[in-house]
Short mmCIF file of C-alpha atoms in Angstrom, two decimals:
data_model
loop_
_atom_site.label_atom_id
_atom_site.label_comp_id
_atom_site.label_asym_id
_atom_site.label_seq_id
_atom_site.Cartn_x
_atom_site.Cartn_y
_atom_site.Cartn_z
CA MET A 212 117.15 105.91 79.18
CA ASN A 213 119.55 102.96 79.09
CA LEU A 214 118.09 99.61 78.05
CA TYR A 215 117.50 97.60 81.20
CA ARG A 216 118.54 93.95 81.44
CA HIS A 217 117.72 91.50 84.21
CA HIS A 218 120.80 90.31 86.10
CA PHE A 219 121.70 88.27 89.16
CA ILE A 220 123.71 89.38 92.18
CA ASP A 221 126.86 87.74 90.74
CA GLY A 222 126.60 90.10 87.74
CA SER A 223 125.45 87.49 85.22
CA GLU A 224 122.61 88.41 82.88
CA PHE A 225 119.35 86.51 82.70
CA ALA A 226 118.98 84.90 79.27
CA ALA A 227 115.53 86.28 78.40
CA ALA A 228 114.94 89.94 77.66
CA PRO A 229 112.74 91.90 80.07
CA GLY A 230 109.04 91.43 79.35
CA LYS A 231 106.00 92.80 81.10
CA GLN A 232 105.50 93.34 84.80
CA VAL A 233 102.34 92.07 86.44
CA CYS A 234 101.76 94.03 89.65
CA VAL A 235 99.53 93.34 92.63
CA GLY A 236 97.75 96.15 94.41
CA ARG A 237 96.59 96.17 98.04
CA ASN A 238 98.20 92.85 98.97
CA TYR A 239 98.98 94.12 102.49
CA ALA A 240 95.96 95.08 104.58
CA GLU A 241 97.70 97.93 106.43
CA HIS A 242 98.74 99.54 103.14
CA ALA A 243 95.20 99.35 101.82
CA LYS A 244 93.96 100.98 105.03
CA GLU A 245 96.53 103.79 105.00
CA LEU A 246 95.23 104.97 101.61
CA GLY A 247 91.59 104.50 102.56
CA ASN A 248 91.08 101.60 100.15
CA GLU A 249 88.94 98.51 100.58
CA ILE A 250 90.73 95.21 101.18
CA PRO A 251 90.22 93.10 98.03
CA ASP A 252 88.62 89.66 97.97
CA THR A 253 90.75 88.64 94.97
CA PRO A 254 94.16 89.92 93.81
CA LEU A 255 94.02 93.38 92.22
CA LEU A 256 96.20 93.19 89.10
CA PHE A 257 97.68 95.73 86.71
CA ILE A 258 100.52 95.67 84.16
CA LYS A 259 103.62 97.75 83.49
CA PRO A 260 105.58 97.54 80.22
CA ALA A 261 109.28 96.68 79.93
CA THR A 262 110.04 100.39 79.45
CA ALA A 263 109.11 100.97 83.12
CA MET A 264 112.08 98.88 84.28
CA VAL A 265 115.35 100.54 85.28
CA ALA A 266 118.19 99.56 87.61
CA MET A 267 117.40 100.48 91.21
CA ALA A 268 121.08 101.17 91.97
CA GLU A 269 121.14 104.01 89.43
CA PRO A 270 119.89 107.48 90.49
CA LEU A 271 116.11 107.72 90.25
CA GLU A 272 114.65 110.31 87.90
CA LEU A 273 111.07 111.28 88.74
CA PRO A 274 108.58 112.74 86.24
CA ALA A 275 108.39 116.52 86.41
CA GLY A 276 105.11 118.40 86.69
CA ASP A 277 102.93 115.39 87.56
CA GLY A 278 102.54 115.94 91.29
CA SER A 279 103.66 113.75 94.16
CA CYS A 280 105.57 110.54 93.35
CA HIS A 281 105.41 107.87 96.08
CA HIS A 282 107.74 104.94 96.77
CA GLU A 283 106.27 101.45 97.22
CA LEU A 284 108.86 98.79 98.09
CA GLU A 285 107.95 95.27 96.94
CA LEU A 286 109.23 91.73 96.63
CA ALA A 287 109.87 91.03 92.94
CA LEU A 288 109.80 87.62 91.26
CA LEU A 289 111.69 86.93 88.02
CA ILE A 290 109.91 84.36 85.85
CA ALA A 291 112.03 81.60 84.28
CA GLN A 292 109.57 79.57 82.23
CA PRO A 293 106.09 79.90 80.72
CA LEU A 294 103.24 79.74 83.18
CA SER A 295 99.63 79.51 82.03
CA LYS A 296 96.54 78.39 83.94
CA ALA A 297 98.80 76.87 86.58
CA ALA A 298 97.83 75.43 89.94
CA PRO A 299 99.52 77.02 92.98
CA SER A 300 101.59 73.87 93.47
CA GLU A 301 103.09 74.29 89.98
CA CYS A 302 104.20 77.90 90.34
CA ARG A 303 107.46 77.70 92.29
CA ALA A 304 109.12 75.85 89.40
CA ALA A 305 108.62 78.92 87.19
CA ILE A 306 110.61 81.32 89.42
CA ALA A 307 114.20 82.17 88.45
CA GLY A 308 114.99 84.68 91.17
CA ILE A 309 113.75 87.02 93.88
CA GLY A 310 114.63 90.68 94.30
CA LEU A 311 113.31 94.12 95.18
CA ALA A 312 111.28 96.62 93.20
CA LEU A 313 110.09 100.15 93.73
CA ASP A 314 106.61 100.62 92.35
CA LEU A 315 106.85 104.38 91.80
CA THR A 316 103.39 105.93 91.80
CA LEU A 317 102.23 109.38 90.78
CA ARG A 318 99.80 109.56 93.68
CA ASP A 319 97.95 112.77 92.76
CA LEU A 320 97.40 111.49 89.24
CA GLN A 321 96.35 108.06 90.49
CA SER A 322 93.76 109.67 92.77
CA GLU A 323 92.31 111.60 89.82
CA LEU A 324 92.17 108.45 87.70
CA LYS A 325 90.45 106.48 90.48
CA LYS A 326 87.80 109.17 90.87
CA LYS A 327 87.07 108.95 87.13
CA GLY A 328 87.02 105.13 87.20
CA GLN A 329 89.96 105.02 84.79
CA PRO A 330 92.95 102.61 84.71
CA TRP A 331 96.08 103.45 86.72
CA GLU A 332 98.74 102.99 84.03
CA ARG A 333 99.35 106.73 83.52
CA ALA A 334 100.28 106.93 87.21
CA LYS A 335 102.24 103.67 87.50
CA ALA A 336 103.61 102.60 84.10
CA PHE A 337 105.61 105.61 82.92
CA ASP A 338 109.23 105.21 81.77
CA GLY A 339 111.38 104.41 84.80
CA ALA A 340 108.40 103.68 87.06
CA SER A 341 109.79 100.34 88.25
CA PRO A 342 113.38 100.36 89.55
CA LEU A 343 114.60 96.80 90.12
CA SER A 344 117.45 95.28 92.10
CA ALA A 345 119.63 92.43 90.95
CA PHE A 346 117.99 89.05 91.55
CA ILE A 347 118.97 86.31 93.96
CA PRO A 348 118.74 82.81 92.43
CA PHE A 349 115.57 81.19 93.71
CA GLU A 350 115.79 78.13 95.95
CA GLN A 351 112.77 75.85 95.82
CA ASP A 352 112.65 75.35 99.59
CA LEU A 353 112.51 79.09 100.36
CA ASP A 354 109.87 80.04 102.92
CA PHE A 355 108.38 83.25 101.50
CA ALA A 356 106.76 84.03 104.86
CA SER A 357 110.25 84.46 106.35
CA LEU A 358 111.15 87.35 104.01
CA LYS A 359 111.15 90.87 105.42
CA LEU A 360 111.25 94.15 103.50
CA ARG A 361 112.57 97.51 104.70
CA LEU A 362 113.02 100.91 103.09
CA MET A 363 115.15 103.53 104.82
CA ARG A 364 114.69 107.12 103.63
CA ASN A 365 117.36 109.62 104.66
CA GLY A 366 118.38 107.38 107.57
CA GLY A 367 114.90 106.72 108.98
CA VAL A 368 112.65 103.70 108.56
CA GLN A 369 109.94 104.54 106.04
CA GLN A 370 108.54 101.09 105.16
CA GLN A 371 108.89 97.79 106.97
CA GLY A 372 106.93 94.60 106.52
CA SER A 373 106.93 90.84 106.33
CA CYS A 374 105.82 88.74 103.39
CA ALA A 375 103.95 86.68 105.99
CA ASP A 376 101.44 89.56 106.05
CA MET A 377 100.50 89.24 102.37
CA LEU A 378 96.78 88.76 101.86
CA PHE A 379 97.53 86.39 98.97
CA SER A 380 100.60 84.13 99.01
CA VAL A 381 103.17 84.06 96.22
CA GLU A 382 101.85 80.74 94.93
CA THR A 383 98.25 82.00 94.96
CA LEU A 384 99.26 85.18 93.14
CA LEU A 385 101.19 83.39 90.42
CA SER A 386 98.35 80.94 89.87
CA GLU A 387 95.77 83.73 89.70
CA ILE A 388 97.91 85.77 87.32
CA SER A 389 98.55 82.78 85.07
CA HIS A 390 94.80 82.29 84.64
CA ASN A 391 94.49 85.85 83.35
CA PHE A 392 97.80 86.57 81.60
CA SER A 393 100.33 83.94 80.57
CA LEU A 394 103.68 84.62 82.20
CA MET A 395 106.80 84.24 80.07
CA PRO A 396 110.57 84.09 80.73
CA GLY A 397 111.77 87.60 81.52
CA ASP A 398 108.46 88.75 83.01
CA VAL A 399 108.49 90.10 86.56
CA VAL A 400 105.76 89.88 89.19
CA LEU A 401 105.52 92.57 91.89
CA THR A 402 103.78 91.21 94.96
CA GLY A 403 102.46 94.31 96.76
CA THR A 404 103.80 96.81 99.27
CA PRO A 405 103.59 97.08 103.06
CA ALA A 406 102.38 100.23 104.81
CA GLY A 407 104.51 103.36 105.01
CA VAL A 408 104.42 104.62 101.43
CA GLY A 409 105.15 108.29 100.95
CA PRO A 410 106.40 111.02 98.62
CA LEU A 411 109.94 111.19 97.28
CA CYS A 412 111.89 114.43 96.98
CA SER A 413 114.99 115.43 95.06
CA GLY A 414 118.07 114.55 97.09
CA ASP A 415 116.45 111.72 99.05
CA HIS A 416 118.75 108.81 99.89
CA LEU A 417 117.08 105.37 99.92
CA LEU A 418 118.32 102.08 101.31
CA CYS A 419 116.13 99.17 100.18
CA GLU A 420 116.55 95.82 101.92
CA LEU A 421 115.42 92.25 101.65
CA GLU A 422 116.53 91.49 105.18
CA GLY A 423 119.64 89.32 105.40
CA LEU A 424 119.75 88.78 101.64
CA LEU A 425 119.97 91.99 99.64
CA LYS A 426 120.64 95.73 100.06
CA VAL A 427 120.44 98.44 97.41
CA GLU A 428 121.24 102.12 97.89
CA THR A 429 120.01 104.80 95.53
CA VAL A 430 119.34 108.53 95.39
CA VAL A 431 116.58 110.66 93.89
CA LEU A 432 117.77 113.22 91.35
#
C-alpha cells in the first residue's frame, strides 16, 4: 500500500502528515433507520488510524473473505490546527479543507461485533478502509447546510443527501470531538453518511460528488 498524503485539488500537499480519523456514526436519521439503529442523543464517535487512508481516485481493494463491504459516502474535514476542548464558535478556524470520504464497512463483521458488544474497529479501520478525495481549501463563510453529497454506482444513484440533514452540525461535532480527543493538524473528521449504503462488488464503478464542488471517479478491483 502506497503511503497516503493529504493534498488539495490544485495538487499541492498539506504540510502535516496524515494523523487519525475521528468518525461519526448515525449522524443522519434516515441512515440510522435503514440499518435498524437507534438515533443517538449525542454524537457516536470512533477512530480510524492513518493506515486506513488511501486515495479515493485509485482503484479500491476490498478485504477478501470478510463478508460484505458497504460504501458510506461522507463529508470529510481536514484539520489545520490543534483543537482541544473548543467551543463550537471556535471550530471553523481549525478547518483547512473539505472533501469526500468513503467509510468502507465490513457489514457482516460489524453486525457480529455489535451483537457481542465489541468495538467496531475490525470492521471499519482496516488498511484502506477510508478512501479520501483531494481537499478544497476551506472558506470561513461556507454554509455547511448548503452542501449536498451523491454517490453514483454503475450509473445509478445509490446515496444522496444534504448536510442540512445532519443530526449534529459540523461545529457541534468538532466541539464534541475536541472535548474527548484533541484534534491535531493532519487529522480528518468524517461527519456521517446519508441513507442508501450498500455492498460493493468487484468491477463496480463509483462516482462520488460534493455537488458543484468536487467529483471523484473510482472502481472496485
